[in-house]
PDB file of C-alpha atoms in Angstrom:
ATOM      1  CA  UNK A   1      -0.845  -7.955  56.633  1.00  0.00           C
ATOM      2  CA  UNK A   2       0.201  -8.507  53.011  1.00  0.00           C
ATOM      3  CA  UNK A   3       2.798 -10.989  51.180  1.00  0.00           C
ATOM      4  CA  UNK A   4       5.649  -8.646  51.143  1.00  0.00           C
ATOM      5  CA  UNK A   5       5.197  -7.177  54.533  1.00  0.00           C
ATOM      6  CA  UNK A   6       5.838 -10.357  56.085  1.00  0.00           C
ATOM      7  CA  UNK A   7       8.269 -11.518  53.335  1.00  0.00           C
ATOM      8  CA  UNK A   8      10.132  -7.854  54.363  1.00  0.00           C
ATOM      9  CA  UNK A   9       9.426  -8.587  58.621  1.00  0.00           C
ATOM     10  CA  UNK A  10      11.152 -12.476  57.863  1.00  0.00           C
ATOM     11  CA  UNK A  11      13.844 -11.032  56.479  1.00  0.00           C
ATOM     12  CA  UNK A  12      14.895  -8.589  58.367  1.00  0.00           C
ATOM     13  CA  UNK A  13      14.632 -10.887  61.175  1.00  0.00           C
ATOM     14  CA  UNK A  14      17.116 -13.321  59.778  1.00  0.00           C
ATOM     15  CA  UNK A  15      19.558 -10.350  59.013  1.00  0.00           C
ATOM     16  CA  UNK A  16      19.519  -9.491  62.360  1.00  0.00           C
ATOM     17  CA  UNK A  17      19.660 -13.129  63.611  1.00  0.00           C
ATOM     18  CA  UNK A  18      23.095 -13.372  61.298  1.00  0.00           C
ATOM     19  CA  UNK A  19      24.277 -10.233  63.285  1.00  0.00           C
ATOM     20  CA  UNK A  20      23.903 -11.786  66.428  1.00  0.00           C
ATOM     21  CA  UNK A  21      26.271 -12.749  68.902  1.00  0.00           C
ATOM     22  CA  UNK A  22      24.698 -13.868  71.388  1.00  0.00           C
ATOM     23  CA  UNK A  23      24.718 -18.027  72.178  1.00  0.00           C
ATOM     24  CA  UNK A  24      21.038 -18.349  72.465  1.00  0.00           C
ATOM     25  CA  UNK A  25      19.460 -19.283  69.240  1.00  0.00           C
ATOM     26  CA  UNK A  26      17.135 -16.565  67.783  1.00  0.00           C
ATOM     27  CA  UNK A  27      13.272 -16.969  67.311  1.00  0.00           C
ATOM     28  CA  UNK A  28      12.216 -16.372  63.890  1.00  0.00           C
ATOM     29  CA  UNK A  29       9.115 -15.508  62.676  1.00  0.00           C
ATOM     30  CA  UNK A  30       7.333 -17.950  60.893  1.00  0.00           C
ATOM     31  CA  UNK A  31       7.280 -18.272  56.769  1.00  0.00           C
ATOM     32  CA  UNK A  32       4.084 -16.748  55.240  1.00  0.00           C
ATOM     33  CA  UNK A  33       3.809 -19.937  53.665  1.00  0.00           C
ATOM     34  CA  UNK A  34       0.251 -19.723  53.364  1.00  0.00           C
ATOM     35  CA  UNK A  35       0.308 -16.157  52.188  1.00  0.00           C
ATOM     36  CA  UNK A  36       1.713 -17.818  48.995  1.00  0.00           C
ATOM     37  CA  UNK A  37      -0.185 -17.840  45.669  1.00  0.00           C
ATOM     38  CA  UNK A  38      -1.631 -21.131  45.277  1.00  0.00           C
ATOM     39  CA  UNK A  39      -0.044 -22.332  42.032  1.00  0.00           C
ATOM     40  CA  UNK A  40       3.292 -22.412  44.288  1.00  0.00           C
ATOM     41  CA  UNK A  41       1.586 -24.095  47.404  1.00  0.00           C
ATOM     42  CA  UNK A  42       0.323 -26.890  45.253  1.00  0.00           C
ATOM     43  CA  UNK A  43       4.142 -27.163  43.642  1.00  0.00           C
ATOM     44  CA  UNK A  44       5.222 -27.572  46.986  1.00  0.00           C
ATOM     45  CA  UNK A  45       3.175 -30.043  48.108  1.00  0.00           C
ATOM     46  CA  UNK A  46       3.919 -32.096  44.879  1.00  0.00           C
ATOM     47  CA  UNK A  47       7.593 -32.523  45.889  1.00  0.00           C
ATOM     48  CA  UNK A  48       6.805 -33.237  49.794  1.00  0.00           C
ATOM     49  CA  UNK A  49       4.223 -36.317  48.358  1.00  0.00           C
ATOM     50  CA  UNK A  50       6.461 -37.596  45.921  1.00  0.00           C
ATOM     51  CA  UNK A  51       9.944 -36.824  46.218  1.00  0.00           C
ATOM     52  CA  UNK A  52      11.261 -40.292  47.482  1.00  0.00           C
ATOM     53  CA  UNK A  53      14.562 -40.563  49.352  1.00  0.00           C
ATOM     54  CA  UNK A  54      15.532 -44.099  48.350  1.00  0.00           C
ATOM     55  CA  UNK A  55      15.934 -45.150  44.862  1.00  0.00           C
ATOM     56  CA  UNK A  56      13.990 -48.033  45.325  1.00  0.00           C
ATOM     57  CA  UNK A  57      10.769 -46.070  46.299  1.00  0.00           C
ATOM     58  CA  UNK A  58      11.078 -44.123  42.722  1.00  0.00           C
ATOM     59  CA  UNK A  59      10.165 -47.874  41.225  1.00  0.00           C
ATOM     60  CA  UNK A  60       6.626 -48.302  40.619  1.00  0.00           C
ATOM     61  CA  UNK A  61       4.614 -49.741  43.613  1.00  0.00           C
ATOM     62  CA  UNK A  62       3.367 -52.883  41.571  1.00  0.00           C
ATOM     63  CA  UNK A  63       0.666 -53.125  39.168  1.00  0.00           C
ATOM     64  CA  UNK A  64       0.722 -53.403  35.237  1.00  0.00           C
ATOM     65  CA  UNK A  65      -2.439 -53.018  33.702  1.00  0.00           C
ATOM     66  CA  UNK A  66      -4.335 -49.151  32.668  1.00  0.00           C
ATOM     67  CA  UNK A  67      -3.715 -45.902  33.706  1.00  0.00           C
ATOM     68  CA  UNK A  68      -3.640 -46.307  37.330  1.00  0.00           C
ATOM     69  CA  UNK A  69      -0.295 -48.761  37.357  1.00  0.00           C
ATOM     70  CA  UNK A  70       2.049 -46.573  34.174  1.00  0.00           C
ATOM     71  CA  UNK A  71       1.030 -43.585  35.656  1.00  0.00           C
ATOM     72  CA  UNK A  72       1.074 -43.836  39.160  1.00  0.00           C
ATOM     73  CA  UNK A  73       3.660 -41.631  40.948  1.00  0.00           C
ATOM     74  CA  UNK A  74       6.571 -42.960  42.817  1.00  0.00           C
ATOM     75  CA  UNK A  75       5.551 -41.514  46.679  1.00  0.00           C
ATOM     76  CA  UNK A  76       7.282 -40.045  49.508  1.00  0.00           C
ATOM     77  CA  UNK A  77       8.048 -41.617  52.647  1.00  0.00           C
ATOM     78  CA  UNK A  78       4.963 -42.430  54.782  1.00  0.00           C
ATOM     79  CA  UNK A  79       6.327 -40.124  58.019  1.00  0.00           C
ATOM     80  CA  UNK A  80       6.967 -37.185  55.150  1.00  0.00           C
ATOM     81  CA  UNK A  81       3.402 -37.437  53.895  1.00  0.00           C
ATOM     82  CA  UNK A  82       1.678 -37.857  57.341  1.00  0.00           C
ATOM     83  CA  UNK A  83       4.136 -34.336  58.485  1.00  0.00           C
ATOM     84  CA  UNK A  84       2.267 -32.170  55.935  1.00  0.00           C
ATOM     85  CA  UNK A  85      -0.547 -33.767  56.746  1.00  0.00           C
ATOM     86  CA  UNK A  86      -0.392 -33.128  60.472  1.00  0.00           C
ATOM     87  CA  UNK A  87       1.172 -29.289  59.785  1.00  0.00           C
ATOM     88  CA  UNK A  88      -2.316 -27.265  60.318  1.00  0.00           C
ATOM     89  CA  UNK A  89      -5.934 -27.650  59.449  1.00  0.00           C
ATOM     90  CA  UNK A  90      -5.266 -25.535  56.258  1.00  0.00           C
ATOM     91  CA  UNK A  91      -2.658 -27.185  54.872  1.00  0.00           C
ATOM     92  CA  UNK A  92      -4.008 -31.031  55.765  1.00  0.00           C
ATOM     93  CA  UNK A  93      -7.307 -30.154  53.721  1.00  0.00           C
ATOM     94  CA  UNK A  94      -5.218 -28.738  50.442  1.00  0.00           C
ATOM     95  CA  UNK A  95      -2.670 -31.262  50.629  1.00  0.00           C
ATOM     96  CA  UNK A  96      -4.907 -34.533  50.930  1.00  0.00           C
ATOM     97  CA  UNK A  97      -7.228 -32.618  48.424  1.00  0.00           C
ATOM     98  CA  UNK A  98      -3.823 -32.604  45.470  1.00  0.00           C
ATOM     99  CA  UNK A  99      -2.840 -35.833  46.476  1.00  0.00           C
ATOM    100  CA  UNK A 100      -6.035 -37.580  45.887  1.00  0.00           C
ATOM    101  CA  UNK A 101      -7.188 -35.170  43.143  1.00  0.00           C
ATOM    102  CA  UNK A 102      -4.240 -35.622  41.081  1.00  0.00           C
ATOM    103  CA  UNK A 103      -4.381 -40.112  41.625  1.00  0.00           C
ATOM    104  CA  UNK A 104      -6.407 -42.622  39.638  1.00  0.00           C
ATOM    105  CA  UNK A 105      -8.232 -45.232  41.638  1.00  0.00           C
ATOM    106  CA  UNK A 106      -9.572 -48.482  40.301  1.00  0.00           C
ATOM    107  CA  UNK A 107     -13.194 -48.522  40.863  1.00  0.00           C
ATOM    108  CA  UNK A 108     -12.700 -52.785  41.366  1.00  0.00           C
ATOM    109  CA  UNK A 109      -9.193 -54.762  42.226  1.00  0.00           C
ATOM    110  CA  UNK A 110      -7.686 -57.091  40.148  1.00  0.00           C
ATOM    111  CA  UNK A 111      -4.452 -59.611  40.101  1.00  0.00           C
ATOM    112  CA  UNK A 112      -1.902 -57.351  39.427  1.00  0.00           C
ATOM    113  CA  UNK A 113      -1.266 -56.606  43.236  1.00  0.00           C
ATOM    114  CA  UNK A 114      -1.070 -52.231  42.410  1.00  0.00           C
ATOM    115  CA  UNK A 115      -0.385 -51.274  46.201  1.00  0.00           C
ATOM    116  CA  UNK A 116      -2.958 -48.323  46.006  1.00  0.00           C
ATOM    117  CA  UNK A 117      -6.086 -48.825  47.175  1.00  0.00           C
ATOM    118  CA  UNK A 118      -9.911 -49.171  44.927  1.00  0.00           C
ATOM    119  CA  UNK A 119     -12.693 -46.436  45.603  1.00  0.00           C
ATOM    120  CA  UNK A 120     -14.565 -48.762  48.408  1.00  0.00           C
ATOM    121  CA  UNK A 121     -11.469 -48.713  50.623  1.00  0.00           C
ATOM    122  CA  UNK A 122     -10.988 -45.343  50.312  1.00  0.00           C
ATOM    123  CA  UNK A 123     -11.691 -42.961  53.540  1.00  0.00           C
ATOM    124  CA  UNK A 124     -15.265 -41.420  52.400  1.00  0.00           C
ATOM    125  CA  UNK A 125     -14.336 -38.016  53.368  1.00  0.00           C
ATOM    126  CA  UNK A 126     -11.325 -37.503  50.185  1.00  0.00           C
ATOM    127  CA  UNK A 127     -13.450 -39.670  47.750  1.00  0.00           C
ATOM    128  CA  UNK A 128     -15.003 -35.806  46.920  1.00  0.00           C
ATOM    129  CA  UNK A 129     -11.514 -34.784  45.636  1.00  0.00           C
ATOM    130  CA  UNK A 130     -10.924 -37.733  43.513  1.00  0.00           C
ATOM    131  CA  UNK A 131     -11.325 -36.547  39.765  1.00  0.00           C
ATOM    132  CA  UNK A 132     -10.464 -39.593  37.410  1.00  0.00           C
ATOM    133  CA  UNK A 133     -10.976 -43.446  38.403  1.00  0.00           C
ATOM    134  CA  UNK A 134     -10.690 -46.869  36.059  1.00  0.00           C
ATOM    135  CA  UNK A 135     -12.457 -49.569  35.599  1.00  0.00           C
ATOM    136  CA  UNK A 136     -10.705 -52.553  34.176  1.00  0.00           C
ATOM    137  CA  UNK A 137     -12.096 -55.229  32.238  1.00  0.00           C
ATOM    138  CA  UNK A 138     -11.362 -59.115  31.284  1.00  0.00           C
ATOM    139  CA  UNK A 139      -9.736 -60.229  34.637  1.00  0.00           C
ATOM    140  CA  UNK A 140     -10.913 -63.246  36.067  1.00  0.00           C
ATOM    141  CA  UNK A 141     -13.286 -63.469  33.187  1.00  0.00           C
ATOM    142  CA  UNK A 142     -14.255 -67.544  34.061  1.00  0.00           C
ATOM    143  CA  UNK A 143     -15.761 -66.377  37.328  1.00  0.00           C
ATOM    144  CA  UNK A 144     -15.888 -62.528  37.936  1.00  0.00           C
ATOM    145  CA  UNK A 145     -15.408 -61.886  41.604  1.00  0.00           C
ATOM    146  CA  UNK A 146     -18.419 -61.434  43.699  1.00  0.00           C
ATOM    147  CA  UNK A 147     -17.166 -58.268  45.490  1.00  0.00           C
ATOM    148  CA  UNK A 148     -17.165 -56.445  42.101  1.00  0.00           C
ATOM    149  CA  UNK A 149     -21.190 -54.982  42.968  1.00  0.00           C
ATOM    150  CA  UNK A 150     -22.270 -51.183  42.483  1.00  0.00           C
ATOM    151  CA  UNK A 151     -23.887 -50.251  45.247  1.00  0.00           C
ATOM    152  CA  UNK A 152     -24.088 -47.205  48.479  1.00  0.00           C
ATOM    153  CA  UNK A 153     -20.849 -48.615  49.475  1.00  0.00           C
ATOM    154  CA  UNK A 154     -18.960 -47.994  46.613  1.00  0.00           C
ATOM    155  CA  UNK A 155     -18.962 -44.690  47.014  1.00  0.00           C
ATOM    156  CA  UNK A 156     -19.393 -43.126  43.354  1.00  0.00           C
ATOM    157  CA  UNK A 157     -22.422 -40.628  44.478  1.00  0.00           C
ATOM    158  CA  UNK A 158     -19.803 -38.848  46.643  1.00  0.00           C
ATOM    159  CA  UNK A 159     -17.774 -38.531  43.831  1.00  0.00           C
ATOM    160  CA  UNK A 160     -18.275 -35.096  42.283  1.00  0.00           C
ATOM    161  CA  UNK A 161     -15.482 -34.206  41.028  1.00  0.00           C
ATOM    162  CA  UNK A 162     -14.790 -37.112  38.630  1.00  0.00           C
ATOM    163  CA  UNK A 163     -15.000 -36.251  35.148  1.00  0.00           C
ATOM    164  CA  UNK A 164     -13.193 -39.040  33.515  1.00  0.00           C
ATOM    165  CA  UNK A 165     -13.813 -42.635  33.792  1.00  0.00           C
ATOM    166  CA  UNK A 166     -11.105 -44.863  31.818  1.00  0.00           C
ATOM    167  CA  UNK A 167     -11.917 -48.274  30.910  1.00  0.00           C
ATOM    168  CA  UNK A 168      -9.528 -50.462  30.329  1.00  0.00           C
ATOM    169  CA  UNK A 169      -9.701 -54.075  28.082  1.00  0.00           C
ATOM    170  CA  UNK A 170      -7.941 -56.936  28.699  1.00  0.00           C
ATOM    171  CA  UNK A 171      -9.221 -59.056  26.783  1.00  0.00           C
ATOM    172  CA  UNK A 172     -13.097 -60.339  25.007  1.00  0.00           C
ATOM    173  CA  UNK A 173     -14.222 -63.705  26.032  1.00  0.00           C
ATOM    174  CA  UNK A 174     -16.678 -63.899  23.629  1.00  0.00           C
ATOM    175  CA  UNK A 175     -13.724 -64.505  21.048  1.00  0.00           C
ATOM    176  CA  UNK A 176     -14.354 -68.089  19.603  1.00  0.00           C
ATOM    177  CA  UNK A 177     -10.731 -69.412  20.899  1.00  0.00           C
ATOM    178  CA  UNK A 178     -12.641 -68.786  24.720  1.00  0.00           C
ATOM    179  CA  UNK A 179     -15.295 -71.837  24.002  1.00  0.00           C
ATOM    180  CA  UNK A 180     -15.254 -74.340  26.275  1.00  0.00           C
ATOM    181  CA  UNK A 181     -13.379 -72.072  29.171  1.00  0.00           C
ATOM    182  CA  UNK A 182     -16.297 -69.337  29.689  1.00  0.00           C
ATOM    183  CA  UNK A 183     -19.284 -69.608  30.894  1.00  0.00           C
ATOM    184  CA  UNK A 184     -21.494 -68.400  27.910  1.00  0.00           C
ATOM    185  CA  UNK A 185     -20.694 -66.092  24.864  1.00  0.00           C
ATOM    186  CA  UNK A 186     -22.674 -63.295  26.072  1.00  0.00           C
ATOM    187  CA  UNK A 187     -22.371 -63.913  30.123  1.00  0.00           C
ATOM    188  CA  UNK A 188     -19.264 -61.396  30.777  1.00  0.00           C
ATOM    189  CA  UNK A 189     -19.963 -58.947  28.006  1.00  0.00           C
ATOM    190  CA  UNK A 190     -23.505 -58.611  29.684  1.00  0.00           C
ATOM    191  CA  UNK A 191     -21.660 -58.258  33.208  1.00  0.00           C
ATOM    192  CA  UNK A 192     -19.176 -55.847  32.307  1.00  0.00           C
ATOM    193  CA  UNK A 193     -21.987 -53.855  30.301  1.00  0.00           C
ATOM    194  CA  UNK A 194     -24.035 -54.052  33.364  1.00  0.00           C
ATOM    195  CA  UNK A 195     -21.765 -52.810  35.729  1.00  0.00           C
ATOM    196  CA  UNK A 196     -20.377 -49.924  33.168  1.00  0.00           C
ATOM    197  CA  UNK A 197     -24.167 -48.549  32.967  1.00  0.00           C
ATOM    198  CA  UNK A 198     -24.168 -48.703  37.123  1.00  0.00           C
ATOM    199  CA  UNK A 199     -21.556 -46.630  37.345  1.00  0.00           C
ATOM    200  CA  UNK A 200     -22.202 -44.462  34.582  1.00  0.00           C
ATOM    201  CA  UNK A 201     -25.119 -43.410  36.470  1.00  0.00           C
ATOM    202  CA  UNK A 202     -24.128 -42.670  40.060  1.00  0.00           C
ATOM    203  CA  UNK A 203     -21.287 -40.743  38.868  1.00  0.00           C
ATOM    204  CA  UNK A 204     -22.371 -37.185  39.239  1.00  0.00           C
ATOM    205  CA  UNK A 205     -20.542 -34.919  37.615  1.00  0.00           C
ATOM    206  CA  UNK A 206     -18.782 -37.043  34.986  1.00  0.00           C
ATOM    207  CA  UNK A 207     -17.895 -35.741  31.478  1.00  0.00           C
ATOM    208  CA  UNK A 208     -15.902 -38.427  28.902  1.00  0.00           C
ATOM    209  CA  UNK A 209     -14.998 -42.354  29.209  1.00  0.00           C
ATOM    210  CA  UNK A 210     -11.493 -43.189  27.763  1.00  0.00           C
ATOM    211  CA  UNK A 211     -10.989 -46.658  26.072  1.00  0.00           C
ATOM    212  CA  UNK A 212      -8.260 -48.769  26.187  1.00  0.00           C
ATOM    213  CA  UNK A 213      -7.110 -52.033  25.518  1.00  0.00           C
ATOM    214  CA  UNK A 214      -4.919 -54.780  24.975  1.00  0.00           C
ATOM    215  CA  UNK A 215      -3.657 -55.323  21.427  1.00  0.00           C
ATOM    216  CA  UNK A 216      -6.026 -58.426  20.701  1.00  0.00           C
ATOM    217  CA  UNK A 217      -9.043 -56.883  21.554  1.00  0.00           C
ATOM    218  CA  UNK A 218     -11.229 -55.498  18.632  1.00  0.00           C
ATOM    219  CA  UNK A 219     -12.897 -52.358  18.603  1.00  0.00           C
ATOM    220  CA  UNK A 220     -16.085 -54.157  17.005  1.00  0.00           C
ATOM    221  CA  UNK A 221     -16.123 -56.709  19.057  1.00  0.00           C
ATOM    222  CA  UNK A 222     -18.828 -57.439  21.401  1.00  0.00           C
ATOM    223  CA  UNK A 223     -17.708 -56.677  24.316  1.00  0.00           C
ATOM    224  CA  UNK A 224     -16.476 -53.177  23.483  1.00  0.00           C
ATOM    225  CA  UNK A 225     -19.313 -52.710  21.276  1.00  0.00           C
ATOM    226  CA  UNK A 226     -21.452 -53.070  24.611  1.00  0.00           C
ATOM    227  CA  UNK A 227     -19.174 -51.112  26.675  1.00  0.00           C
ATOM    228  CA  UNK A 228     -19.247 -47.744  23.592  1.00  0.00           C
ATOM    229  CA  UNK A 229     -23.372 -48.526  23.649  1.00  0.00           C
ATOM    230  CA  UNK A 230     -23.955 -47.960  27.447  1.00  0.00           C
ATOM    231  CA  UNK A 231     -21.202 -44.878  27.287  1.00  0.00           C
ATOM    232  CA  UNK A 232     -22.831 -43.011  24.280  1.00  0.00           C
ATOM    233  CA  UNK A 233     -26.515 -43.849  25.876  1.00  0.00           C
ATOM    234  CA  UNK A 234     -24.922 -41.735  29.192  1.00  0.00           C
ATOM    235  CA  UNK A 235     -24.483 -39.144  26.822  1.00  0.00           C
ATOM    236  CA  UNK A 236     -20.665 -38.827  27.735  1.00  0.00           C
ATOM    237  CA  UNK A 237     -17.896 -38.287  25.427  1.00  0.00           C
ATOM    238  CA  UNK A 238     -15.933 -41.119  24.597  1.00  0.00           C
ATOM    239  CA  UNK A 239     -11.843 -40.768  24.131  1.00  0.00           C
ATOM    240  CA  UNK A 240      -9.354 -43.126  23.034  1.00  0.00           C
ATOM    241  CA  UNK A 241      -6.145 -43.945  25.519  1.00  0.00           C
ATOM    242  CA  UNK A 242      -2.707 -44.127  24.120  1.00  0.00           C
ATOM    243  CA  UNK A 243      -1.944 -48.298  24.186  1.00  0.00           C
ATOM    244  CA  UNK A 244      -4.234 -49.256  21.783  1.00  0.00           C
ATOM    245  CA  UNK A 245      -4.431 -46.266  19.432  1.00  0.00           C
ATOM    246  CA  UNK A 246      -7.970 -46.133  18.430  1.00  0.00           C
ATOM    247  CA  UNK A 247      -9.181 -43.473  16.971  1.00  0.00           C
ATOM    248  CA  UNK A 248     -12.908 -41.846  16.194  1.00  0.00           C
ATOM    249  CA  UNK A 249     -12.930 -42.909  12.642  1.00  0.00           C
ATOM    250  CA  UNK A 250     -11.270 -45.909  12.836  1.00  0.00           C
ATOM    251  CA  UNK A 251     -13.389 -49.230  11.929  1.00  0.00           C
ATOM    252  CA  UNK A 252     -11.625 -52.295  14.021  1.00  0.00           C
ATOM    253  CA  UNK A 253     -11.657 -55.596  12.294  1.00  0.00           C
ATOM    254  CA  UNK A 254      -9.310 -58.394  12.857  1.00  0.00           C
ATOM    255  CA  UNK A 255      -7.727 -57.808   9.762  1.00  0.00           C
ATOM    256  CA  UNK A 256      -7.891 -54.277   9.138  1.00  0.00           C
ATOM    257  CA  UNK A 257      -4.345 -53.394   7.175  1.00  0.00           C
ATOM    258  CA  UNK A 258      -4.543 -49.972   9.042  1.00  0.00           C
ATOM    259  CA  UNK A 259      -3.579 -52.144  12.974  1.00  0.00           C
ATOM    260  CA  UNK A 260      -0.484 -51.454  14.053  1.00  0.00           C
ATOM    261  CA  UNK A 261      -0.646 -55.047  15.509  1.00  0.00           C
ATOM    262  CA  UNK A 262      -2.077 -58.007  13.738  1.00  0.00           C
ATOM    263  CA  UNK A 263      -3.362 -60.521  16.051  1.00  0.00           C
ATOM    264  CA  UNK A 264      -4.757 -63.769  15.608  1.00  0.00           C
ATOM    265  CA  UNK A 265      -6.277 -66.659  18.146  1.00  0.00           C
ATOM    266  CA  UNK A 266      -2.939 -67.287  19.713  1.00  0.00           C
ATOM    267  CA  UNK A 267      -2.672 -63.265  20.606  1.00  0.00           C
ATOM    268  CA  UNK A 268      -6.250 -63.427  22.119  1.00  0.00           C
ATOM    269  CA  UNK A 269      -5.642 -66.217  24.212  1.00  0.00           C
ATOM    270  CA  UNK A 270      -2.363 -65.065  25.209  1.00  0.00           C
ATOM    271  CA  UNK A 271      -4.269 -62.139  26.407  1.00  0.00           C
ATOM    272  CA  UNK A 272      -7.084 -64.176  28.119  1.00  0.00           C
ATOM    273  CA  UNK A 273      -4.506 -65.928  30.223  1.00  0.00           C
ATOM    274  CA  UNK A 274      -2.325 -62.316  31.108  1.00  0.00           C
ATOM    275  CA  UNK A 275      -5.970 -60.913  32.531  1.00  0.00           C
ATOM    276  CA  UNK A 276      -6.835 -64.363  34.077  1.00  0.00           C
ATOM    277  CA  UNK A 277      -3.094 -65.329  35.654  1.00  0.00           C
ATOM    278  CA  UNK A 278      -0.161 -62.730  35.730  1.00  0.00           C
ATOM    279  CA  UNK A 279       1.922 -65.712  37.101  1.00  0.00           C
ATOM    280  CA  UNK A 280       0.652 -68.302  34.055  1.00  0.00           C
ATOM    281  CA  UNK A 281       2.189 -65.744  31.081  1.00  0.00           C
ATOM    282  CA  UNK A 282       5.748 -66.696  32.164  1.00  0.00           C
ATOM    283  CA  UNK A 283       5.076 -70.393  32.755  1.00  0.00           C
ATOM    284  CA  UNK A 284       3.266 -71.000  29.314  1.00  0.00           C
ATOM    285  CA  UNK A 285       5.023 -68.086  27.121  1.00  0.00           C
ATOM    286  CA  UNK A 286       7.208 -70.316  25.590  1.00  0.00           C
ATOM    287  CA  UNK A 287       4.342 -72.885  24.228  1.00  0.00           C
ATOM    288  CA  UNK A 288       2.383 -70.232  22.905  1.00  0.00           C
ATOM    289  CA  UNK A 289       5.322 -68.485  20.523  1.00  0.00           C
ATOM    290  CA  UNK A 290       5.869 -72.267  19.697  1.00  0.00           C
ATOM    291  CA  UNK A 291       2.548 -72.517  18.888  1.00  0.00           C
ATOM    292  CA  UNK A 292       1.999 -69.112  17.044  1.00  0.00           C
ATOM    293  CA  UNK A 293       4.904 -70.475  14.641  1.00  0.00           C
ATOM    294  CA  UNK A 294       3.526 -73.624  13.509  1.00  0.00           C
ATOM    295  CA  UNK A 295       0.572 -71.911  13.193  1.00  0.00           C
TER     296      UNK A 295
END
């Protein structure tokens, strides 16, 4: 039976419920909600995921660094989202399939406490709807965390949908102002290079890499000059996001006139400390303005 048929049987049936007299509730038919195009479906299940009912749950759930913290939607209630879930098989696999297809998960956690969860603690059976993840750079950078491995349990050859990797900068510890705190110059470019190339290759279906960064970081540098050499060896595209502004013809140098922000060692270990300690910016912001103006 088409659309209109059962739109036409629905409402005829609540005409005649309005005509009733009788003090026994009528029994409607059921919407044809599934009989609805798509495009409308997937508009509905948008507002039942993240339509929150408390002004506090439109606040962002935490997190402050790349794509997956600014653009993270504020979420429904748990016992709204579990509901649709829970409605019929249909509906459960094309509303879990929007809600993770239209998220960006960080491929590792960092220390900026984002409430959703990385791609290893995701069930495995939605990581084939996921289509964009991040990888973030330059936290922790004087001893990168041991969990941060590529490996089966990760998860990324499941991932066949995902066609854009962002990789987000926090800062280069191979900057000169970083001697004496890191462990070598080239130690965490090589790691982070390492672990790019990794993923680069057990993702599937992937298209383009978008760069980011923070505004100290330089384009040239080495760490993002490893990070465009392993992406353009993948053969994948390689965008620019929005925070930085970088552009394809753009050369980055510390002192290029053409930076909308002009940066010098105080910026770069302001940065450092950000990716390293979100609690150490506040205690030691002060100091370092102090110190940028004697500078």
């Amino acid at each position: 039976m088409g659309f209109k048929k059962n739109m036409l049987r629905f409402e005829e049936q609540l005409s005649d419920a309005e005509s009733e007299t009788d003090a026994e509730p009528p029994i409607l038919l059921q919407f044809p909600f599934l009989h609805l195009p798509s495009e409308i479906r997937l508009r509905i299940y948008n507002l039942v995921l993240f339509t929150p009912t408390r002004k506090s749950a439109s606040k962002r759930t935490g997190g402050n660094v790349g794509s997956s913290a600014k653009k993270s939607k504020p979420l429904a209630p748990f016992s709204h989202r579990i509901a649709l879930f829970l409605v019929s098989r249909q509906i459960h696999d094309e509303a879990t399939h929007y809600f993770y297809s239209t998220q960006t998960f960080r491929v590792f956690p960092i220390q900026d406490f984002l409430r959703m969860p990385t791609i290893r603690a995701l069930p495995p059976r939605h990581r084939s709807s996921i289509t964009t993840i991040e990888f973030i750079v330059g936290s922790s950078w004087t001893a990168p965390p041991k969990s941060w491995v590529v490996n089966q349990g990760l998860g990324l050859h499941d991932m066949e949908l995902v066609r854009t990797l962002k990789v987000f900068v926090q800062c280069d510890p191979s900057h000169p102002v970083f001697e004496g705190f890191r462990i070598s110059k080239d130690y965490y470019t090589n790691f982070c290079g390492k672990l790019l190339h990794q993923i680069l290759e057990r993702l599937p279906g992937l298209v383009q890499v978008e760069f980011d960064a923070w505004p100290s970081v330089e384009k040239n540098g080495p760490l993002m000059t490893r990070l465009l050499t392993e992406t353009r060896d993948a053969q994948k595209k390689v965008l620019w996001g929005p925070d930085r502004g970088w552009t394809d013809t753009q050369y980055d140098t510390q002192y290029d006139t053409h930076e909308k922000h002009e940066h010098n060692d105080v910026d770069v270990a302001f940065d450092g400390l950000r990716a390293y300690s979100p609690g150490v910016l506040e205690a030691l912001s002060n100091s370092l303005q102090t110190v940028k103006l004697e500078s």
